[in-house]
Coordinates of C-alpha atoms in Angstrom, one line a residue:
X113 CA 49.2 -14.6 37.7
X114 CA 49.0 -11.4 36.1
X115 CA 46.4 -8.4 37.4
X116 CA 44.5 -9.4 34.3
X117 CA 43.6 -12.9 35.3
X118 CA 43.7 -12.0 39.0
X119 CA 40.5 -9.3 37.8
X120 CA 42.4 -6.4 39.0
X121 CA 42.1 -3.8 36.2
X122 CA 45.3 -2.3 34.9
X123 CA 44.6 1.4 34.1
X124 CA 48.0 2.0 31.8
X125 CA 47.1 -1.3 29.8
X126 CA 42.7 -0.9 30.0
X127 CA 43.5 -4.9 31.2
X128 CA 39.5 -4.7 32.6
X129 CA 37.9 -3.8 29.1
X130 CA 40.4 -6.6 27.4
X131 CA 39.2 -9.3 30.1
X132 CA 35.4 -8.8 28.9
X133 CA 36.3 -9.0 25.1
X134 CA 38.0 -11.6 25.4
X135 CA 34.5 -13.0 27.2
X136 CA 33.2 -12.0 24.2
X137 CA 35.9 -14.1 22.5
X138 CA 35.0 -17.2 24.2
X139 CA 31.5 -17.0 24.3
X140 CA 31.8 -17.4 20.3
X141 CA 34.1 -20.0 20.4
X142 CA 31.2 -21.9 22.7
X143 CA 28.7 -20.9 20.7
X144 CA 29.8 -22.1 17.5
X145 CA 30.5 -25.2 18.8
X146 CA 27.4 -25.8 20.2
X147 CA 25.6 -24.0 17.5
X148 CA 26.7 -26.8 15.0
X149 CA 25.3 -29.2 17.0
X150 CA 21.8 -28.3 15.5
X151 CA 22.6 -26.6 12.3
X152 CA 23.2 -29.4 9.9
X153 CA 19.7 -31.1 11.3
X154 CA 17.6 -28.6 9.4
X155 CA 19.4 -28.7 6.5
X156 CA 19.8 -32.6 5.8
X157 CA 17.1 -33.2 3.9
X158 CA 19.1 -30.8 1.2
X159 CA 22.3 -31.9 2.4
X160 CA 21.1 -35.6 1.8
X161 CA 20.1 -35.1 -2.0
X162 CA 23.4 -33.1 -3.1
X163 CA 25.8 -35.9 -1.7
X164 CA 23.9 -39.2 -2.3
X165 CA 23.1 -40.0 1.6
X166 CA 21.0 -42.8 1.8
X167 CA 17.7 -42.8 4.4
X168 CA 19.6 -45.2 6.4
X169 CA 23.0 -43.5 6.5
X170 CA 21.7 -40.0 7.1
X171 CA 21.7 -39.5 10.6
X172 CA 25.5 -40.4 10.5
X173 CA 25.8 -36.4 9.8
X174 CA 24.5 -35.6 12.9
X175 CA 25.7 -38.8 15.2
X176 CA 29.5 -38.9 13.8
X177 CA 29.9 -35.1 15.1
X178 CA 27.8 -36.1 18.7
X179 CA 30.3 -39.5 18.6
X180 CA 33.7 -37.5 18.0
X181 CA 32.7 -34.6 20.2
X182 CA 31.2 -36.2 23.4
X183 CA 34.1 -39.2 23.3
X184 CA 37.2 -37.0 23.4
X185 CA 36.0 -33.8 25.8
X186 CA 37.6 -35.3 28.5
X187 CA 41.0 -35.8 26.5
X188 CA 40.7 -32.8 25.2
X189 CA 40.8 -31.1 28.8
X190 CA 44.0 -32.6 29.8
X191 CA 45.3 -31.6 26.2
X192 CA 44.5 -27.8 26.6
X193 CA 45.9 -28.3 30.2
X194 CA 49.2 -30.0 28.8
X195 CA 49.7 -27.4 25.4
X196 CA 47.8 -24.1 27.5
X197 CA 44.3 -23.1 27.1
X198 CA 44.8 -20.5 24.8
X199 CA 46.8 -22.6 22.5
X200 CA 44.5 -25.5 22.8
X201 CA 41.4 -22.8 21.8
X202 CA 43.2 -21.8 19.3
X203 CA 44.4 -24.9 17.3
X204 CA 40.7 -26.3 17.7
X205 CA 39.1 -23.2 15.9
X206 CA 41.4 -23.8 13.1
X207 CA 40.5 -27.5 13.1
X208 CA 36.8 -27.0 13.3
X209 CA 37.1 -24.2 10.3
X210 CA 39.2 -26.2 8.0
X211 CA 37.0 -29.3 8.6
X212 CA 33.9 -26.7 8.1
X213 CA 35.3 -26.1 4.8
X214 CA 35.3 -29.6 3.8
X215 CA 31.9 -30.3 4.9
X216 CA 30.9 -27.4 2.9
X217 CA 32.6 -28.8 -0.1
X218 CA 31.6 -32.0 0.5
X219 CA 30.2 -34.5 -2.7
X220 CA 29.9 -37.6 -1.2
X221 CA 28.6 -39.1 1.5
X222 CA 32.2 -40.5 3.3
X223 CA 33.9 -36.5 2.5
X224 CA 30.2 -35.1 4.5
X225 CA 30.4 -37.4 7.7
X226 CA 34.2 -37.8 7.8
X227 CA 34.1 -33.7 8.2
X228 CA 31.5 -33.9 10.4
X229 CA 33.3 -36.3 12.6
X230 CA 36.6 -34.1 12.6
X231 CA 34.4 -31.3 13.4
X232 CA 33.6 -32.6 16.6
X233 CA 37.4 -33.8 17.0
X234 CA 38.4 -30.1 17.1
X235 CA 35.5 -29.4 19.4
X236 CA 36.4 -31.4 21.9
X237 CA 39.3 -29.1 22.1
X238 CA 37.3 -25.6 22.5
X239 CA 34.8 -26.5 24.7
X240 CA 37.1 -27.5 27.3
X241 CA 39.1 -24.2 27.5
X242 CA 36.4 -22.0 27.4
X243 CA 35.0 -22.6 30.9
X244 CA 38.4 -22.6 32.4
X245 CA 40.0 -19.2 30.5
X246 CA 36.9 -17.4 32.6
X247 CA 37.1 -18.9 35.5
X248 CA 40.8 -18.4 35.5
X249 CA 40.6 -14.8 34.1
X250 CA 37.7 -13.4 36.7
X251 CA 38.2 -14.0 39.9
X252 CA 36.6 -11.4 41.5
X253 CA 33.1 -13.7 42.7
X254 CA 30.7 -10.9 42.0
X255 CA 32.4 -10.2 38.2
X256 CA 32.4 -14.2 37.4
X257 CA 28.9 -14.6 37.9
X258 CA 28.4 -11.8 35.7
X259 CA 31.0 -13.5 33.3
X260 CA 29.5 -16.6 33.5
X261 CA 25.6 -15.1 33.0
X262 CA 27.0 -13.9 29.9
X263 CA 28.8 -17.1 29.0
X264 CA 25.9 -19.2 29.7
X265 CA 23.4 -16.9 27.9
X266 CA 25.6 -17.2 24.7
X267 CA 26.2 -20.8 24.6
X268 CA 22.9 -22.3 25.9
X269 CA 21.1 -21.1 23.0
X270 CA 23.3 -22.5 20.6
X271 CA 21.1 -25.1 20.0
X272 CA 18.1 -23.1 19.4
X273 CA 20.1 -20.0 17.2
X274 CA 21.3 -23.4 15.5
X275 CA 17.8 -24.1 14.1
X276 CA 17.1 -20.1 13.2
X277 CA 20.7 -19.7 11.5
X278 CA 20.2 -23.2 9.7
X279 CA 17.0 -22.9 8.6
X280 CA 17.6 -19.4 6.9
X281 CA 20.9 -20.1 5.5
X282 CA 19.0 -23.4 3.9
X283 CA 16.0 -21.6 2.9
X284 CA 17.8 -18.6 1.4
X285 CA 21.2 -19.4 0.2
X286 CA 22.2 -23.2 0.2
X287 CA 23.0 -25.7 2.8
X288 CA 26.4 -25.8 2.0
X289 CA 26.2 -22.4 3.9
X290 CA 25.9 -24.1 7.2
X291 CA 29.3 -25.0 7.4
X292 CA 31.0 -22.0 5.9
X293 CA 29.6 -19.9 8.3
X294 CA 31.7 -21.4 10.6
X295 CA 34.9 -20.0 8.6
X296 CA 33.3 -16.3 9.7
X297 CA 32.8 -17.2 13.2
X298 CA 36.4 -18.6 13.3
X299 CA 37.9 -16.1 11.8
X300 CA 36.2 -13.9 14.6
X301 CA 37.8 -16.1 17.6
X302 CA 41.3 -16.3 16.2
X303 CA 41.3 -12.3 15.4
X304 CA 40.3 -11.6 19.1
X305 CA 41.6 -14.6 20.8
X306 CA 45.2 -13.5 19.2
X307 CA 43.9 -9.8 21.0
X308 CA 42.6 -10.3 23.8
X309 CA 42.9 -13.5 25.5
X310 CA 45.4 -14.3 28.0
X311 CA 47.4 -17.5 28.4
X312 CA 47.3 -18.8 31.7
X313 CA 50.4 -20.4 32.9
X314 CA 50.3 -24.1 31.8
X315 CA 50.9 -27.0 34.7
X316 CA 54.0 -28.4 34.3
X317 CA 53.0 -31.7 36.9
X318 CA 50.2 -32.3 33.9
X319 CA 50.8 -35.9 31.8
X320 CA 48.6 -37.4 29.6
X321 CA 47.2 -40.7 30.6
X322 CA 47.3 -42.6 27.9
X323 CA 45.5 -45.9 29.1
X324 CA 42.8 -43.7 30.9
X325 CA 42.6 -41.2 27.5
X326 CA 41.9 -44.7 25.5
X327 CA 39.0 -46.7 28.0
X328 CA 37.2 -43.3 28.6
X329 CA 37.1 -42.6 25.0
X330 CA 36.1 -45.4 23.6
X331 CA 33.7 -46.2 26.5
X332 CA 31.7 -42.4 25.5
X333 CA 32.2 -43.3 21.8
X334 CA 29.8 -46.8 22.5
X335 CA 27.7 -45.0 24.8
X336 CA 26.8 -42.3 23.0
X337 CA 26.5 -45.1 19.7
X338 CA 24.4 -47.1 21.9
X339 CA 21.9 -44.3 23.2
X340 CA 21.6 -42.4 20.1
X341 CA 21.1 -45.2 17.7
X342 CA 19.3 -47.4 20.1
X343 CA 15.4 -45.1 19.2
X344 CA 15.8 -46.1 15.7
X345 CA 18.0 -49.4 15.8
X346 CA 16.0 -51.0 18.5
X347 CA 16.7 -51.5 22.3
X348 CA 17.0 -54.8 21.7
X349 CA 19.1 -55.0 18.9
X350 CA 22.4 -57.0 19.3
X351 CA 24.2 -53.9 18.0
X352 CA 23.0 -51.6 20.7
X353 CA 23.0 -54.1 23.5
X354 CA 26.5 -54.6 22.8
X355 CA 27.7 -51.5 22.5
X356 CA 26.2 -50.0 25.7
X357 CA 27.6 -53.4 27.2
X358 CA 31.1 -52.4 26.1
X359 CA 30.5 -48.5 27.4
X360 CA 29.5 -50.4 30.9
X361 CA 32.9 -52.9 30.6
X362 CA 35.3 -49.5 29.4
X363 CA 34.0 -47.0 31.6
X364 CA 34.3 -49.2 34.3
X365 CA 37.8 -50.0 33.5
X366 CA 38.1 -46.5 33.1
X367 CA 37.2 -46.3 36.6
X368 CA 39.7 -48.6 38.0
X369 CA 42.7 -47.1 35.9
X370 CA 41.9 -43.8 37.3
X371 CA 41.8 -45.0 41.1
X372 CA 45.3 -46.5 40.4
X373 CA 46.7 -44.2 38.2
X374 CA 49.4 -41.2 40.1
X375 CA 48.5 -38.9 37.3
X376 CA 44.9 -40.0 36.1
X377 CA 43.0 -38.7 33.2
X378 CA 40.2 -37.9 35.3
X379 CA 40.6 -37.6 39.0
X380 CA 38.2 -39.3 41.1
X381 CA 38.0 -36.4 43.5
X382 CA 36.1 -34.2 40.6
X383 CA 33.3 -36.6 40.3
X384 CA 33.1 -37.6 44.4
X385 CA 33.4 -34.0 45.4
X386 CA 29.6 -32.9 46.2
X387 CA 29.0 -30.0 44.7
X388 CA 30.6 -30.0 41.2
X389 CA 29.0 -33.7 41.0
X390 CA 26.1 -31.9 41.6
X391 CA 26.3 -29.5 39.3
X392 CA 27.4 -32.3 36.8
X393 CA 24.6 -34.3 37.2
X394 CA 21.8 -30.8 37.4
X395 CA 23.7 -29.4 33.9
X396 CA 22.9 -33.7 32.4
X397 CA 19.3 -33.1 33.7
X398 CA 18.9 -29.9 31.7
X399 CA 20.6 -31.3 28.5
X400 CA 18.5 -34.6 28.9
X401 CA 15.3 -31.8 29.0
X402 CA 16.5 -29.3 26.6
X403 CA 17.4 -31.2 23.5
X404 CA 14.5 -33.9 24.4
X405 CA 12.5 -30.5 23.6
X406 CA 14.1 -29.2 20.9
X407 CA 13.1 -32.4 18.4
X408 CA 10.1 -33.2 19.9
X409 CA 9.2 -29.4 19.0
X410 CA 10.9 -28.9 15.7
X411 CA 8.3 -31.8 14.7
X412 CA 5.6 -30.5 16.7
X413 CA 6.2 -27.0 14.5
X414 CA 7.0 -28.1 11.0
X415 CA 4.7 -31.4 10.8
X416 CA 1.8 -30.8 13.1
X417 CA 1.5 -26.8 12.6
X418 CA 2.9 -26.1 9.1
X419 CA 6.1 -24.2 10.1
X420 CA 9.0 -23.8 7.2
X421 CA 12.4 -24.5 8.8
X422 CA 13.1 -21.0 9.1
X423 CA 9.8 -19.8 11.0
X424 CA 10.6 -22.8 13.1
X425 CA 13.7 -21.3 14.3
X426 CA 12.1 -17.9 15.0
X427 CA 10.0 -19.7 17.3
X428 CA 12.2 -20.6 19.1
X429 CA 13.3 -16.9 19.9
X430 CA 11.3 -16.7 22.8
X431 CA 13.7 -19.4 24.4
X432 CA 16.6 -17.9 23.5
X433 CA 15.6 -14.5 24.3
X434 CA 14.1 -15.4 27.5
X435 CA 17.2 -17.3 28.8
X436 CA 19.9 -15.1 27.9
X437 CA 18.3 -11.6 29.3
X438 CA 16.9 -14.0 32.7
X439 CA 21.1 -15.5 32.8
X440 CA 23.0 -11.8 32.1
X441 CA 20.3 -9.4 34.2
X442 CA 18.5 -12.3 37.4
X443 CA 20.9 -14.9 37.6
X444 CA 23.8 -13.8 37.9
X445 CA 22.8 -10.9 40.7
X446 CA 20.8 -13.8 42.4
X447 CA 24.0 -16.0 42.8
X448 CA 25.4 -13.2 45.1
X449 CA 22.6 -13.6 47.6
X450 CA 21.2 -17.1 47.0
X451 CA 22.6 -20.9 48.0
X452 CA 23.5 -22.0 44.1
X453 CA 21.7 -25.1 45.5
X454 CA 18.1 -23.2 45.8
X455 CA 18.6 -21.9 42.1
X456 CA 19.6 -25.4 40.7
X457 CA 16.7 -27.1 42.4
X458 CA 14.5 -24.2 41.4
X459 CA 15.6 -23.9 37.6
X460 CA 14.6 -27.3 37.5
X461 CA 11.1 -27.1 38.7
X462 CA 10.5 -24.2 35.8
X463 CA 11.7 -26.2 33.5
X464 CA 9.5 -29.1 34.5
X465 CA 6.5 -26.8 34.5
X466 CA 7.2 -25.6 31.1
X467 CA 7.4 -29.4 29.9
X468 CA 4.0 -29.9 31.8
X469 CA 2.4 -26.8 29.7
X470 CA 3.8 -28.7 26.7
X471 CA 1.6 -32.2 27.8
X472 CA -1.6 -30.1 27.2
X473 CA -0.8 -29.4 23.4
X474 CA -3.4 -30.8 20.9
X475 CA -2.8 -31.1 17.4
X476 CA -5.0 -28.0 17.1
X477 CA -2.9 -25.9 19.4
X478 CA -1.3 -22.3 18.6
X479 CA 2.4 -21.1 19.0
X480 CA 0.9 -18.3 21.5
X481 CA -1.5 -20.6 23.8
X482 CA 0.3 -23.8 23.1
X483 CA 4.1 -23.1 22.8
X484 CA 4.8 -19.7 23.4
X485 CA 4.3 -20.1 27.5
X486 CA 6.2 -23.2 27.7
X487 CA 9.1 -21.8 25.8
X488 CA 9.5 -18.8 28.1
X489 CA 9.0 -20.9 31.5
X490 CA 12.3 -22.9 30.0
X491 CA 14.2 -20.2 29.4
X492 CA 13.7 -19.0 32.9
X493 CA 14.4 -22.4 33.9
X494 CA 17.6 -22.8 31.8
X495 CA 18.8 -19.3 32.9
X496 CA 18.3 -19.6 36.6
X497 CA 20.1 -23.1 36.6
X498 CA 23.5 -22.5 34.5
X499 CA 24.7 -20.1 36.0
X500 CA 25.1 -21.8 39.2
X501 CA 26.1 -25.1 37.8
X502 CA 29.0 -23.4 35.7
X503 CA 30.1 -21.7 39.2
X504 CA 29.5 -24.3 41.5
X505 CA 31.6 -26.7 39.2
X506 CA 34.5 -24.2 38.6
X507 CA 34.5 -23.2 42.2
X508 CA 34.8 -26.7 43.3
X509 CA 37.9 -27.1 41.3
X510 CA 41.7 -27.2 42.2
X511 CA 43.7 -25.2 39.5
X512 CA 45.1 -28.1 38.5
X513 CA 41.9 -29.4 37.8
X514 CA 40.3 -26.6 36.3
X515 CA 40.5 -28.1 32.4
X516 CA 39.2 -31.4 33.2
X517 CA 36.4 -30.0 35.0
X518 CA 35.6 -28.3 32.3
X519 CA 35.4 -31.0 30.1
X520 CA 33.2 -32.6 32.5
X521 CA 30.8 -29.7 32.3
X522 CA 30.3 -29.9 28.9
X523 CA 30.7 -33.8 28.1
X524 CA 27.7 -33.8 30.8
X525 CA 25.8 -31.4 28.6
X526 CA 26.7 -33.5 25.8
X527 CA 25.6 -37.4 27.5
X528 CA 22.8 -35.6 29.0
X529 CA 21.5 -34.5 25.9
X530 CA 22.4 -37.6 23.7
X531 CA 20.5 -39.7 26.6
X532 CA 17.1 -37.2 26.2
X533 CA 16.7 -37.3 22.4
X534 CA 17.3 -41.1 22.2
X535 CA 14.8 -42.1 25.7
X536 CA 12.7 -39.0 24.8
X537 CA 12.0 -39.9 21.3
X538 CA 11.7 -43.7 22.3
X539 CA 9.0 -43.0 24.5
X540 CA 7.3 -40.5 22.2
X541 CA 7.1 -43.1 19.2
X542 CA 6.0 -45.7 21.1
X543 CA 3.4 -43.6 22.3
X544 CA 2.3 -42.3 19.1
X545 CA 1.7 -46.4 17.9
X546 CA 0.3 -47.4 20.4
X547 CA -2.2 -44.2 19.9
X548 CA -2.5 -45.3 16.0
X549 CA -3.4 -48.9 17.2
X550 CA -6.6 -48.0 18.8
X551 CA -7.1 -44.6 16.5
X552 CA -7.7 -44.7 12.8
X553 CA -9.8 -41.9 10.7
X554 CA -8.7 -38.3 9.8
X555 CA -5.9 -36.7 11.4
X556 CA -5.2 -39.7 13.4
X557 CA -1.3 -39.4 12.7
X558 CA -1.0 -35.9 13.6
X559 CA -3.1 -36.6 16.9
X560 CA -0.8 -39.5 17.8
X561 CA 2.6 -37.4 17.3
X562 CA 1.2 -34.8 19.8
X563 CA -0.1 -37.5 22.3
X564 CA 3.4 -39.0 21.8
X565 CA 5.5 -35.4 22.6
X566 CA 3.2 -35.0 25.5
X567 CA 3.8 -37.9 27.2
X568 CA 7.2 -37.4 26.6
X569 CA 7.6 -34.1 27.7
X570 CA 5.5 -35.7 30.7
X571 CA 8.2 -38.2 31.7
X572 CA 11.1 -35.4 31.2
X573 CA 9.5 -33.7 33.5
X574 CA 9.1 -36.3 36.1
X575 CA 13.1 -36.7 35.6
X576 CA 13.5 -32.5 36.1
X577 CA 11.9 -32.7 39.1
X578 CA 13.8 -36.0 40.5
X579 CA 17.1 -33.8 39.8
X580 CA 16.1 -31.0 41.5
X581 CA 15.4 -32.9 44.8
X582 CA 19.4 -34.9 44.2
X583 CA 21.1 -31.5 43.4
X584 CA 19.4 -30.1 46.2
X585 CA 20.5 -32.3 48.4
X586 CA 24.1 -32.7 46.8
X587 CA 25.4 -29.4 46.5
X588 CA 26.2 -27.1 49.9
X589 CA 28.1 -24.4 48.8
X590 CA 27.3 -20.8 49.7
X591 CA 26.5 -18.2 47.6
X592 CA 29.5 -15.5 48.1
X593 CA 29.5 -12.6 50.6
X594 CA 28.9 -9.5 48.3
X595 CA 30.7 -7.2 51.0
X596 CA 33.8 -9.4 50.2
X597 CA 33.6 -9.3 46.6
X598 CA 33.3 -5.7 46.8
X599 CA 36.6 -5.7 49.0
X600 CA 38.6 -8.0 46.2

């Protein structure tokens, strides 16, 4: 390895300042993928009256992108293991930019969701190799938690900056917008990436399992078509039953393959191995939480309180601002002091109490009483829990390995999210008729959506707190000795 990824600064070549802009680098590459996730969701409705979309076939903008994206992370970790992780980071942002242009220039309803699926094709490359270009690049325990705080900061508020950058780009420009912004951001990446990023040294024992790459890939793709179409399809329908009985039947397969296979796809020992299962399962707990919040409160805002798409995003600035200033200036010192185990468990119980703040709304409730305190003890929550769960994974890892637990990382993120907005709005409509069924008269709709995103929020909670006794539990890693961090 070379002083630069080994965190020793070279003073001819200013190697230190190049390692934290090409943090910088990465971080955008993270958030733009994570960032699309959200943006096309405020803009449909617009979207959907340009290219002929029909009520029935909308969604498919926002599912094909969750389907492509969540079903191929864990090829595309052995991919950017195989071709390098600069190279694989590099080759997805030109995917994901050209495909943004064809989403942009889309006219019908097959060029829209085709793009949107090859969006999340190329995705599935970045996300992978961001994780494992820092924890290959810094080292140095006490200047990776301060990488990662960054990192995390950056790309757990995709989501939200999503919603802001979406609604403003609808409300003031057009929604065509929302997709050639990506051409900027890319532009950005491959400028710098081509600057400052280093290539770590590929491993040349590294094959691609094909078998494995084609049961775990189809088994995500009908998992994640089973739990996010199952809220609106029906538990019961035929379609869903079958397609999370094929996930259970592929994965399981998967499973097997990979036990036999000398050079699997995903090595058992990532997901047995105690702490970074841990932190997989914590960071799917978050995810399940987070995005589960996200709709339930973009409805809350725009339907129940009157927000315009845009104002919605600003609201949500107290997340995002409260997460990434709690990740870059707490977190990250904490890690050097505290067992990643106690900050897990306890980013968990904040988030859990901000969901419990949000069972108390009303439909009469304001942003500062109401939402406002909730948002901030999630953003506490969030930022006191990533940073951990990145290290604690990465840490965990043999070099070899460090791709694929990457892609683990962030396909967690990814399930964990898809499971919480299709349980999470199950339970809240269900609610909200059974509430109309014994409620009629004036502003009995908006009462039942708020009694519907309360009790949801109430059973997200229940599941934050279940995960912070497991990761608790799980994980036993120590935090690292600042005296020998300082001696590195």
């Amino acid at each position: 390895m070379t002083d630069t990824l080994a965190g020793t600064p070279d003073a001819k070549t200013g190697a230190r300042d190049t390692r934290w802009w090409g943090l910088v680098i990465i971080s955008l590459a993270q958030l733009m993928v994570w960032l699309d996730a959200t943006i096309v969701a405020v803009a449909l409705p617009s979207a959907q009256e340009a290219v002929g979309l029909t009520d029935a076939s909308r969604q498919w903008t926002v599912t094909a992108y969750a389907l492509t994206f969540g079903g191929l992370l864990l090829l595309g970790g052995r991919v950017g293991d195989v071709l390098g992780l600069k190279r694989s980071l590099m080759i997805g942002v030109i995917g994901f930019s050209l495909a943004s242009a064809v989403g942009g220039a889309a006219t019908t309803p097959e060029m829209l969701v085709g793009a949107r699926a090859a969006q999340g094709v190329f995705a599935a490359l970045i996300a992978p190799s961001t994780l494992s270009l820092i924890s290959s690049t810094f080292t140095v325990p006490a200047e990776r938690a301060k990488a990662f705080g960054i990192f995390t900061a950056i790309s757990m508020s995709g989501g939200a900056t999503g919603l802001i950058l979406g609604g403003a780009l609808t409300d003031y420009l057009d929604w065509r917008w929302c997709f050639y912004i990506n051409i900027f951001f890319a532009a950005a990446i491959l400028i710098g990436g081509y600057l400052a990023l280093v290539n770590p040294e590929r491993n040349p024992d590294t094959k691609l399992d094909v078998p494995g790459a084609i049961l775990a890939t189809a088994g995500m793709l009908a998992l994640i078509y089973g739990l996010g179409e199952g809220g609106s399809e029906g538990w019961g329908s035929p379609v869903i039953l079958g397609a999370l009985g094929a996930a259970v039947v592929l994965l399981g397969a998967f499973v097997l393959v990979q036990h036999k296979s000398e050079r699997p796809l995903l090595p058992l020992r990532v997901l047995t191995n105690r702490n970074s299962g841990g932190a997989f399962l914590a960071m799917s707990i978050s995810a399940f939480c987070m995005l589960g919040m996200f709709l339930g409160m973009t409805y809350q805002l725009q339907s129940v309180m009157g927000y315009s798409p845009f104002k919605t995003g600003l609201a949500f600035l107290a997340y995002i601002v409260t997460a990434a200033v709690y990740s870059t200036k707490v977190a990250s010192k904490l890690l050097m002091h505290l067992r990643p185990k106690v900050m897990i468990a306890a980013g968990l119980v904040i988030s859990a109490a901000g969901l419990l703040v949000l069972t108390r709304l009303t439909p009469d409730s304001g942003y500062l009483t109401g939402v406002f305190p909730a948002l901030i003890l999630f953003g506490l929550g969030v930022g006191n829990l990533a940073v951990p769960v990145f290290q604690t994974a990465m840490a965990a890892a043999e070099p070899r390995d460090a791709g694929i637990v990457s892609a683990v990382v962030n396909t967690s993120q990814q399930v964990g999210g898809s499971i919480g907005a299709a349980l999470l709005n199950t339970v809240s409509t269900s609610a909200a008729a059974a509430y109309l069924a014994s409620h009629t008269g004036a502003g009995a709709e908006q009462a039942a959506a708020v009694h519907g995103l309360a009790l949801a929020c109430a059973v997200a909670a229940g599941v934050a707190l279940v995960g912070a006794v497991v990761a608790g539990t799980l994980i036993n890693v120590r935090p690292p000795r600042p005296e020998a961090a300082a001696r590195k």
